[in-house]
Coordinates of C-alpha atoms in Angstrom, one line a residue:
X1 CA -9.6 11.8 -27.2
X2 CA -10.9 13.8 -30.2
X3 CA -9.3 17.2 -30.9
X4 CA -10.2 20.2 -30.0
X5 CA -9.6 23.5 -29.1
X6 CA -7.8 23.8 -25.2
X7 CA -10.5 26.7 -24.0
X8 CA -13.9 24.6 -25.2
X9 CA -11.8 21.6 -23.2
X10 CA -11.6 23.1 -19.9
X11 CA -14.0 23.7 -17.8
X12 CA -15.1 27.2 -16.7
X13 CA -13.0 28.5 -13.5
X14 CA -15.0 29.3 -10.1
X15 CA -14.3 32.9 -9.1
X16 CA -15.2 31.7 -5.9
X17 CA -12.5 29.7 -5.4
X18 CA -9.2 29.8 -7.8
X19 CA -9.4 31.4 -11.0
X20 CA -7.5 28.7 -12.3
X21 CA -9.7 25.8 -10.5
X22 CA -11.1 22.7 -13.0
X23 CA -14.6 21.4 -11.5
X24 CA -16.4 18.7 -12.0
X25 CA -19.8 18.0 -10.5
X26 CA -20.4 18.1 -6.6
X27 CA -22.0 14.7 -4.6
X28 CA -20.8 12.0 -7.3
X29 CA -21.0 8.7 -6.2
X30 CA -17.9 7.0 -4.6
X31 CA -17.8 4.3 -7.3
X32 CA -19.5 5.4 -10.5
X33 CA -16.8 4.7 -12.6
X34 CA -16.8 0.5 -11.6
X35 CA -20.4 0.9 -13.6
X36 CA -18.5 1.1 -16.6
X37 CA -17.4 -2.8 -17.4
X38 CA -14.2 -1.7 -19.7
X39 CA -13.1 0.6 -16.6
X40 CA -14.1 -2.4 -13.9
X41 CA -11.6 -5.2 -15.9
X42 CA -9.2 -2.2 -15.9
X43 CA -9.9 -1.6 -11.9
X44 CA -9.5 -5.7 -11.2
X45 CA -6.3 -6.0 -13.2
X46 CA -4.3 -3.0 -11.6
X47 CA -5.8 -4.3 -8.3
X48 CA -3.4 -7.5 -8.6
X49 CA -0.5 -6.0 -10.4
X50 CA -0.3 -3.0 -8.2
X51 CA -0.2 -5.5 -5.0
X52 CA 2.7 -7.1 -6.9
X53 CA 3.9 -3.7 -7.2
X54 CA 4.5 -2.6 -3.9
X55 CA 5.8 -6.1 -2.6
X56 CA 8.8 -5.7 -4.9
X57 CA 9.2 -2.2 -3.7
X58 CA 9.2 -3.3 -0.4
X59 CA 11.7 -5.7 -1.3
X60 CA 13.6 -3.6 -3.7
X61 CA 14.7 -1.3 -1.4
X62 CA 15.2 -3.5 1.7
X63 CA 17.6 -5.7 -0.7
X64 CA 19.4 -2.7 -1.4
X65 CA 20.0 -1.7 1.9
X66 CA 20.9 -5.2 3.2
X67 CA 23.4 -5.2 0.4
X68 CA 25.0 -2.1 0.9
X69 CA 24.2 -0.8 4.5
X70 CA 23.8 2.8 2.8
X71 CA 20.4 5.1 2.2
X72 CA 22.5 7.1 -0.3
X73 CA 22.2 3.3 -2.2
X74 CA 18.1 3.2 -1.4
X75 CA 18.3 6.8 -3.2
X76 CA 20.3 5.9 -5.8
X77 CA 17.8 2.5 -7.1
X78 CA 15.2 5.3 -7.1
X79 CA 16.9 7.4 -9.1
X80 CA 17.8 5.1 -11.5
X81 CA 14.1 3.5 -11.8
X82 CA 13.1 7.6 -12.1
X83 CA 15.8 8.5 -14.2
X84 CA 14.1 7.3 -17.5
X85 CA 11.2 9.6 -17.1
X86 CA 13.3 12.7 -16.4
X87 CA 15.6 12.0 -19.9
X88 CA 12.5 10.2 -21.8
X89 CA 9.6 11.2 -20.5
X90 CA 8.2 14.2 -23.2
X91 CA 9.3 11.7 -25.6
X92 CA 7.0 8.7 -24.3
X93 CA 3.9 11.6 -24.3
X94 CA 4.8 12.1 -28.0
X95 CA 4.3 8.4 -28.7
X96 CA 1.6 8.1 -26.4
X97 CA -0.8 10.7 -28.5
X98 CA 0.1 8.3 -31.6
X99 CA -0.4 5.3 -30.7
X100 CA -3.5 3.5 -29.5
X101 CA -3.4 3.0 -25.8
X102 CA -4.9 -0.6 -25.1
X103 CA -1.6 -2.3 -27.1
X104 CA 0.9 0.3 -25.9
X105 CA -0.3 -1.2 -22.5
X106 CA 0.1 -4.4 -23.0
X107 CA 3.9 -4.4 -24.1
X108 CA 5.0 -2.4 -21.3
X109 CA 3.4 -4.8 -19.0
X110 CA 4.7 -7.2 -20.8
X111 CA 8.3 -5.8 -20.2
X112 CA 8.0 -4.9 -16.4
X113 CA 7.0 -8.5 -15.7
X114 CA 10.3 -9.6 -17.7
X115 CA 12.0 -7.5 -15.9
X116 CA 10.7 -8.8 -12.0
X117 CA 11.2 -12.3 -13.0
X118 CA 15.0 -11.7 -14.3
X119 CA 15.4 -9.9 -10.3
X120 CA 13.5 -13.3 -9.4
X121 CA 15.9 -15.8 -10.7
X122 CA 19.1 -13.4 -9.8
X123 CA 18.0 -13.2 -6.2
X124 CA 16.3 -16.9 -5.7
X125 CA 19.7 -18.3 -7.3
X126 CA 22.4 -16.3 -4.7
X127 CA 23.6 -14.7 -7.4
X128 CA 22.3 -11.2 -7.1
X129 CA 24.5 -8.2 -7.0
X130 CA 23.8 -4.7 -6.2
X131 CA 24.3 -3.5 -9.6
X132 CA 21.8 -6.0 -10.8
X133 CA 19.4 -4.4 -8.8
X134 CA 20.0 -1.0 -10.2
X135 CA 19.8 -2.2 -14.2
X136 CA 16.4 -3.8 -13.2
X137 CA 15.4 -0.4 -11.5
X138 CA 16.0 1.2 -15.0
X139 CA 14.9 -1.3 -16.8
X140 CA 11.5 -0.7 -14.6
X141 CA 11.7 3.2 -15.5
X142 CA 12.3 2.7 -19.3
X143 CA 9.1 0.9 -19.4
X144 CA 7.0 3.4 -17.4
X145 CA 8.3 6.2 -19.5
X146 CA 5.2 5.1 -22.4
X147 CA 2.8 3.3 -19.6
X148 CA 2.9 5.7 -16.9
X149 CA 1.5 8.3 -19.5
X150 CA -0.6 5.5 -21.5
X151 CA -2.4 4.6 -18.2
X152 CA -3.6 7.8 -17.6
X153 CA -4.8 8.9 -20.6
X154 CA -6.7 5.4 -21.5
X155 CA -8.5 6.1 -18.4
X156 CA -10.7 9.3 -19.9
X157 CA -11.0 6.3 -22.8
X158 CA -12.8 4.6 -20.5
X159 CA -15.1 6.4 -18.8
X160 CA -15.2 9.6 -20.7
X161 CA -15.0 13.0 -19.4
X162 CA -17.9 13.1 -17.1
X163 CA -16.2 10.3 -15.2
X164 CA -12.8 11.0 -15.0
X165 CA -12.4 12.8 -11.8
X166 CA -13.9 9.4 -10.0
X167 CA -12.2 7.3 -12.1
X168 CA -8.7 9.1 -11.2
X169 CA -9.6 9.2 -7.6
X170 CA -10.6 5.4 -7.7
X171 CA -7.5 4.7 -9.0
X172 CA -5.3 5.6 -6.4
X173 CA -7.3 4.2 -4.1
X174 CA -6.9 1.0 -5.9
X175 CA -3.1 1.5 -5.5
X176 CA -3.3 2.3 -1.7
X177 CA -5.3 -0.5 -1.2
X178 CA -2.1 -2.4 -2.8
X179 CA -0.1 -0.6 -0.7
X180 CA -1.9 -2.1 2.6
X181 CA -1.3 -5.5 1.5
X182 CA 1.6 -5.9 -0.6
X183 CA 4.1 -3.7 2.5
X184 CA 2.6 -6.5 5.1
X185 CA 2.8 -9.7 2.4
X186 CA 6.6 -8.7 1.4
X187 CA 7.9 -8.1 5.3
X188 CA 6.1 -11.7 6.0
X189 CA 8.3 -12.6 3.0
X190 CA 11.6 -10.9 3.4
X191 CA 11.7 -12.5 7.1
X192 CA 10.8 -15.1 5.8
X193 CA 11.5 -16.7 2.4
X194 CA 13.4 -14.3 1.2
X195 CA 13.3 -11.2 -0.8
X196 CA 13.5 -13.0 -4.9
X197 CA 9.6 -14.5 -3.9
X198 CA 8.2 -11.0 -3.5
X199 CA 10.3 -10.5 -6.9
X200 CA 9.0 -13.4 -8.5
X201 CA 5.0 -12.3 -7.0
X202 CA 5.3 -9.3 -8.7
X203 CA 6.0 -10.9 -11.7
X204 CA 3.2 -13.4 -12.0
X205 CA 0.8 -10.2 -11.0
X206 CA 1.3 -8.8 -14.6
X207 CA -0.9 -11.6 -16.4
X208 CA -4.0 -10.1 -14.6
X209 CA -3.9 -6.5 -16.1
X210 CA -2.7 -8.2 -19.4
X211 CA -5.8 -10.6 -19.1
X212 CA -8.2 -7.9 -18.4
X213 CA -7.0 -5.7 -21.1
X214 CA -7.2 -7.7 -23.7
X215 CA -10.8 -8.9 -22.4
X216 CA -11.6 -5.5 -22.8
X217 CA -15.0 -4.4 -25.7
X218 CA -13.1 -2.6 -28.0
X219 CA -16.5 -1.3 -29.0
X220 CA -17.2 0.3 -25.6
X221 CA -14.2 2.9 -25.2
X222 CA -14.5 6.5 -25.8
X223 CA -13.9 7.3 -29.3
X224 CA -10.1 9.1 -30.0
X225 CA -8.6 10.6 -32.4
X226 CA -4.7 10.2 -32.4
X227 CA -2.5 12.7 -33.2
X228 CA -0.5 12.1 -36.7
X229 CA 3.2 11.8 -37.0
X230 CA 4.7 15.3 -37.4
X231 CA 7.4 17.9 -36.4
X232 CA 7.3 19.9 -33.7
X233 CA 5.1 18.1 -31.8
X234 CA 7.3 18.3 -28.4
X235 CA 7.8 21.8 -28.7
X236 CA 4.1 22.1 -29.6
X237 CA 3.2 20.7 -26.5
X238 CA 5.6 22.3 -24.6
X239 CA 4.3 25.7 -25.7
X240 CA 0.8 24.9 -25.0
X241 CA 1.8 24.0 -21.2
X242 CA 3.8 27.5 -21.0
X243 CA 0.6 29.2 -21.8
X244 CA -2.0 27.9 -19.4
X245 CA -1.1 29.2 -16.0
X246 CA -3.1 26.6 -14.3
X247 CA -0.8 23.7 -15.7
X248 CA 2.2 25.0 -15.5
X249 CA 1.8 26.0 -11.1
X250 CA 0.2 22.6 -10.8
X251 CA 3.3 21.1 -12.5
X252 CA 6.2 23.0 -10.8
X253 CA 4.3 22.4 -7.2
X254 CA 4.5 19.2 -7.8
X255 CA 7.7 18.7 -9.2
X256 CA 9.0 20.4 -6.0
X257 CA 7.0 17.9 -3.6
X258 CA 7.9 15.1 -5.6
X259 CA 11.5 16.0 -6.0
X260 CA 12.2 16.4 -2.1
X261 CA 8.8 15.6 0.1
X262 CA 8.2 12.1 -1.7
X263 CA 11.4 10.4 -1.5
X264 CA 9.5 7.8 1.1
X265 CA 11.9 4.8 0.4
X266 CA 14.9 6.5 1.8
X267 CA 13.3 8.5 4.6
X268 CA 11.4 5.3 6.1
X269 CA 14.2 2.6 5.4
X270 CA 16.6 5.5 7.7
X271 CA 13.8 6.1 10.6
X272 CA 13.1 2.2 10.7
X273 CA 17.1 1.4 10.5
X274 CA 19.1 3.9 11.9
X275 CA 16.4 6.2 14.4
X276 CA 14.6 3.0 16.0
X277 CA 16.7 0.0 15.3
X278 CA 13.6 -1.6 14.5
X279 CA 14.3 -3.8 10.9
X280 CA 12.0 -4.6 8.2
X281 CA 8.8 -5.1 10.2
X282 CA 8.7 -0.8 11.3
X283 CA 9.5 -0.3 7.7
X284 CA 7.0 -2.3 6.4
X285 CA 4.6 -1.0 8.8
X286 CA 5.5 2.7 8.3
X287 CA 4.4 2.0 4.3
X288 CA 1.1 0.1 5.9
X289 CA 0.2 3.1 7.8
X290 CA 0.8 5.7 5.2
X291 CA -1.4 3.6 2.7
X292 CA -4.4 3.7 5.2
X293 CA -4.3 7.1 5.1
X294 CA -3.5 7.5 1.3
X295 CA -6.5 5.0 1.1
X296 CA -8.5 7.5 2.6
X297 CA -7.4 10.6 1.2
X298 CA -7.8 8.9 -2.5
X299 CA -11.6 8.0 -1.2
X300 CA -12.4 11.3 0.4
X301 CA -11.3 12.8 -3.6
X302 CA -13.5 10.5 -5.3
X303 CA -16.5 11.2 -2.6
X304 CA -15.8 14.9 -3.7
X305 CA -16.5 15.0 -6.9
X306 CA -13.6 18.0 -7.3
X307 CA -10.5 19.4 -8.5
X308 CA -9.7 22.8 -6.9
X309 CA -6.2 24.6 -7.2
X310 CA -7.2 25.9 -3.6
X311 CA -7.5 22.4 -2.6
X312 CA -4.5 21.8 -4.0
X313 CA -2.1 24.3 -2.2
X314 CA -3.9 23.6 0.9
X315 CA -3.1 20.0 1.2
X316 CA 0.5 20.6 -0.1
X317 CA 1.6 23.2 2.9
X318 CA -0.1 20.4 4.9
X319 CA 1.9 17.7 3.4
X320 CA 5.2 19.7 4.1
X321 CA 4.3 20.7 7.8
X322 CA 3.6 17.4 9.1
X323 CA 6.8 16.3 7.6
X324 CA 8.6 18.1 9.3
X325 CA 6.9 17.7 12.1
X326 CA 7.2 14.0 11.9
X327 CA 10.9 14.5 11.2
X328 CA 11.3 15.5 15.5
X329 CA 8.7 12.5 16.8
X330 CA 10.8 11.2 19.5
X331 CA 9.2 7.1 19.6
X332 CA 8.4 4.7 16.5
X333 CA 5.0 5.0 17.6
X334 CA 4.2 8.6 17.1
X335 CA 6.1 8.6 13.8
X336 CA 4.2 6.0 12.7
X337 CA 0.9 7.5 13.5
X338 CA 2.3 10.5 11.9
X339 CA 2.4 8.5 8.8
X340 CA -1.3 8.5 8.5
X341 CA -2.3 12.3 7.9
X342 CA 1.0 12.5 6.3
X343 CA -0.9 9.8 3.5
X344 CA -3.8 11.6 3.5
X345 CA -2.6 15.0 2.3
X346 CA -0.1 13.3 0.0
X347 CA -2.7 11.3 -1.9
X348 CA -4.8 14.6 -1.8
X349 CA -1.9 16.5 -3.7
X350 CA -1.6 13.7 -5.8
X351 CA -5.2 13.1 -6.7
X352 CA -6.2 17.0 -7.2
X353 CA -3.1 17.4 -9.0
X354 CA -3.6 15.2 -11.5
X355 CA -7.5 15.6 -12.2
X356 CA -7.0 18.9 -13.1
X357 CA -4.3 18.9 -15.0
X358 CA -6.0 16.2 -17.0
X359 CA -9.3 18.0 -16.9
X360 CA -7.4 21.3 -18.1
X361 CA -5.8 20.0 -20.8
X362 CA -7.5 19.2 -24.7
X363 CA -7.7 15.4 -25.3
X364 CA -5.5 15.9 -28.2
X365 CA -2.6 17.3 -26.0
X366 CA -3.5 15.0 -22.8
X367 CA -0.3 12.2 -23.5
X368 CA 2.2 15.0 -23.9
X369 CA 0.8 16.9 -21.0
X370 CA 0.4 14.0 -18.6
X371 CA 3.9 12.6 -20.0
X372 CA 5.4 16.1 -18.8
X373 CA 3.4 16.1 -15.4
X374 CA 4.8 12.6 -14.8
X375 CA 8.0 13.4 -15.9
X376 CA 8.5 16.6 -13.4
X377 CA 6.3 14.5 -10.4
X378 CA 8.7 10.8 -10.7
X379 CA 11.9 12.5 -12.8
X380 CA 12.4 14.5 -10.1
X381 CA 13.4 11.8 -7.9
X382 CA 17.1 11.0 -9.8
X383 CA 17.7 14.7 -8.9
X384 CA 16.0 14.6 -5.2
X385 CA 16.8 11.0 -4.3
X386 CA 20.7 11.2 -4.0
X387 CA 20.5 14.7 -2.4
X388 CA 18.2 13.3 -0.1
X389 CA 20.2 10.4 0.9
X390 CA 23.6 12.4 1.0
X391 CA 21.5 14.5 3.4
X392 CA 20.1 11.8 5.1
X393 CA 23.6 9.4 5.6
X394 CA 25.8 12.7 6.8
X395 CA 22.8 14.9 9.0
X396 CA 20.7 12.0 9.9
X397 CA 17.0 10.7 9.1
X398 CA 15.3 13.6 10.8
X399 CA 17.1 16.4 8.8
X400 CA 16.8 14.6 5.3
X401 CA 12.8 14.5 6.2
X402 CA 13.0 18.3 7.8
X403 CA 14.4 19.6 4.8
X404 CA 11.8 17.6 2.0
X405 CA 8.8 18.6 4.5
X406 CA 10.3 22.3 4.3
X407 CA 10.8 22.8 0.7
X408 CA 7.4 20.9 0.0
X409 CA 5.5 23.9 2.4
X410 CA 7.6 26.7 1.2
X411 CA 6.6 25.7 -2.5
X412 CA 3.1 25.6 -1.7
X413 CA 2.8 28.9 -0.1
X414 CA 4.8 30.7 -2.9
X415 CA 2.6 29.0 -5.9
X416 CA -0.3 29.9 -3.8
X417 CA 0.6 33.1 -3.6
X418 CA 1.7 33.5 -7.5
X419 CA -1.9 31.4 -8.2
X420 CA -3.4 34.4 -6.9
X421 CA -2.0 37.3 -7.9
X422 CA -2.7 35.4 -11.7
X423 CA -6.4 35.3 -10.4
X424 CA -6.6 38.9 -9.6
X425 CA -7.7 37.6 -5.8
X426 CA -7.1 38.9 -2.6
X427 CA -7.0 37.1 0.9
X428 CA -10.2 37.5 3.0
X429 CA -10.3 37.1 6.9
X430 CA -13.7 37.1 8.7
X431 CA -16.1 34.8 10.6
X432 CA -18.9 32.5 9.0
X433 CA -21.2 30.7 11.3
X434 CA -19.4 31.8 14.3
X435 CA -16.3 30.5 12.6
X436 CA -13.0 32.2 11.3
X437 CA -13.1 32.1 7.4
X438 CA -10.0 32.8 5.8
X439 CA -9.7 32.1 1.9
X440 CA -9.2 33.9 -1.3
X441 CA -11.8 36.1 -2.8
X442 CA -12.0 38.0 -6.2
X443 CA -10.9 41.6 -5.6
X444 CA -14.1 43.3 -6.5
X445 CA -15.8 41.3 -3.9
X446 CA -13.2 41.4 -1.3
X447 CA -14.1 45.6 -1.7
X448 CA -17.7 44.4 -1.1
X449 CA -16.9 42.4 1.8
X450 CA -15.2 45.1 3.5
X451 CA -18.0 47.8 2.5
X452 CA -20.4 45.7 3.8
X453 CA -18.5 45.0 7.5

């Protein structure tokens, strides 16, 4: 990441579209990026860890539950693992534009997989206690508050600018892909074995990202230029988010969808406990099917080659409605078919969110912005997670969801709206191909439009 001004970093907005809109080019390939070998070991490593991953989240939250019998308990673990970020978070960006990226990586890998093996050995030995659970859960956000920030920024190291947007894209599909195994591999195991050997999986899964990084060519990564040790540097970073309209909507949107629309482990562990009386197995499978389409939503991104604000608030109201539409499915089996366009347009948000921002943002500024975009889109959850379980425990399952699919829509249409007026655009209604069009427009042209009709 050399530095750089922030204008001559982002790329030139589309009147077309969103004033505000990063692009990168149209009709990339669906895996460019895995022609880059540094990015491929990078790609093969999460690809085990994040399978790891999701089996102890699986796990996690089932243990907690089993424990306690209480969702406000499930909300609380994800508070605590969330919690970090929210108090920490502009603090690990800080460090992040210091330090170099490949050995910041490799001690906080090094610490999560400590940390899984200690919930291991507590919950394989009987002697596991609910509070245990919670210190591990922070113990896990601690960590993530330098690597969650550190992985996202290495990856414009390692595939450079051109790339990134595929890269990003690939990534989460990486992690879905997790997601579809590591949900089904934990239920076998919780019914099973036991929850400690999805605990003790994830923490063998950590050598392979901490093998592949360190077989990585030093000689092959992009070329950065840290940022020196100095004052102010939070506040700078702070002020240069303030100023760019198109990072700090992307951020707050999120914030709100990741605050009360993404709290998944406690609406999922209710609807599978308490709505069907189905157990572990309609849990796990609810996380299956919301991976398949999070799979595909990650894919579709990559296959599109770009980031549009439009895009963005598009899939977000879309997010929110089917939430709450899912919140009133009467039988397990349309909620859980619900769960797949619900994945898609999460993993849409997600993906176009975060390409932009990155794409917006100077290289030398890229840890502290991506450490406050984390912070706001995981951080929220210590504020949401609780609320959402109170909600959840005294109204039911289908009010807590209701209420995140609401605020999740509502914030989309009133960013939208405030993206636009920003953009000077206007909303245009007509009919293109003997379709209805309806999108915004540049005032000058929506005058033309209307001259022309």
């Amino acid at each position: 990441m050399s530095t750089g001004p922030g204008a001559a970093s982002a790329p030139a907005p589309d009147g077309h579209d969103d004033p505000t809109a990063p692009g990168t080019r149209r009709g990339t390939s669906m895996f460019a990026s895995l022609k880059v070998r540094n990015y491929r070991l990078f790609f093969t490593g999460q690809v085990v860890s994040n399978i790891g991953t999701w089996m102890q989240r699986i796990a996690q939250d089932w243990l907690v539950l089993s424990l306690t019998g209480s969702s406000a308990a499930v909300g609380i673990t994800t508070a605590l693992q969330f919690l970090p970020m929210l108090l920490f978070g502009l603090y690990g960006g800080v460090l992040v534009d210091r330090l170099r990226k490949r050995p910041a990586l490799l001690v906080t890998q090094s610490s999560m997989a400590v940390t899984a093996l200690f919930l291991a050995v507590l919950t394989l030995t009987g002697h596991v206690q609910v509070w245990h659970v919670y210190l591990a859960a922070f113990a896990m956000g601690l960590a993530t508050v330098v690597d969650n920030p550190a992985r996202q920024s290495f990856v414009a190291e390692l595939v450079g600018r051109d790339q990134l947007q595929n890269a990003v894209s690939l990534n989460s599909a990486n992690f879905q892909s997790a997601r579809l195994v590591g949900p089904a591999v934990a239920g076998l195991m919780i019914t099973g074995v036991g929850t400690g050997w999805a605990f003790l999986a994830n923490g063998l899964s950590f050598l392979a990202p901490l093998s592949c990084l360190l077989l990585m060519r030093a000689r092959d990564l992009h070329a950065v230029e840290r940022t020196p040790r100095g004052k102010g540097q939070l506040r700078e970073g702070l002020r240069y988010v303030a100023g760019r309209p198109e990072l700090i909507w992307t951020i707050t949107l999120v914030g709100f969808i990741g605050t009360f629309g993404f709290n998944f482990p406690v609406f999922l562990s209710a609807f599978a406990d308490d709505v069907f009386h189905a157990g572990a197995g309609a849990y796990s499978l609810f996380n299956t099917l919301m991976a398949v389409g999070s799979l595909v939503g990650a894919l579709l991104a990559a296959r599109r080659g770009t980031a549009r604000l439009r895009v963005l608030i598009a899939a977000a109201l879309a997010f929110g409605a089917l939430e709450t539409v899912a919140a009133t499915a009467p039988e397990l089996w349309l909620f859980a078919l619900l769960m797949v366009p619900i994945g898609v347009f999460s993993m849409t948000v997600n993906v176009t969110a975060n390409t932009s921002i990155q794409m917006s943002t100077d290289p030398a500024m890229r840890g502290r912005v991506m450490a406050l975009y984390m912070m706001v889109f995981l951080g929220g959850s210590p504020v949401g997670a609780p609320i959402v379980g109170w909600v959840t425990d005294t109204y039911g399952a289908r009010a807590g969801l209701a209420a995140g699919g609401a605020v999740a829509a509502t914030a989309a249409l009133v960013i939208g709206l405030v993206l636009a007026r920003v953009g000077n655009l206007r909303l245009s209604v007509g009919w293109h191909r003997g379709h209805p069009q309806v999108r915004f427009v540049p005032r000058e042209r929506r005058e033309e439009l209307a001259r022309a009709a």
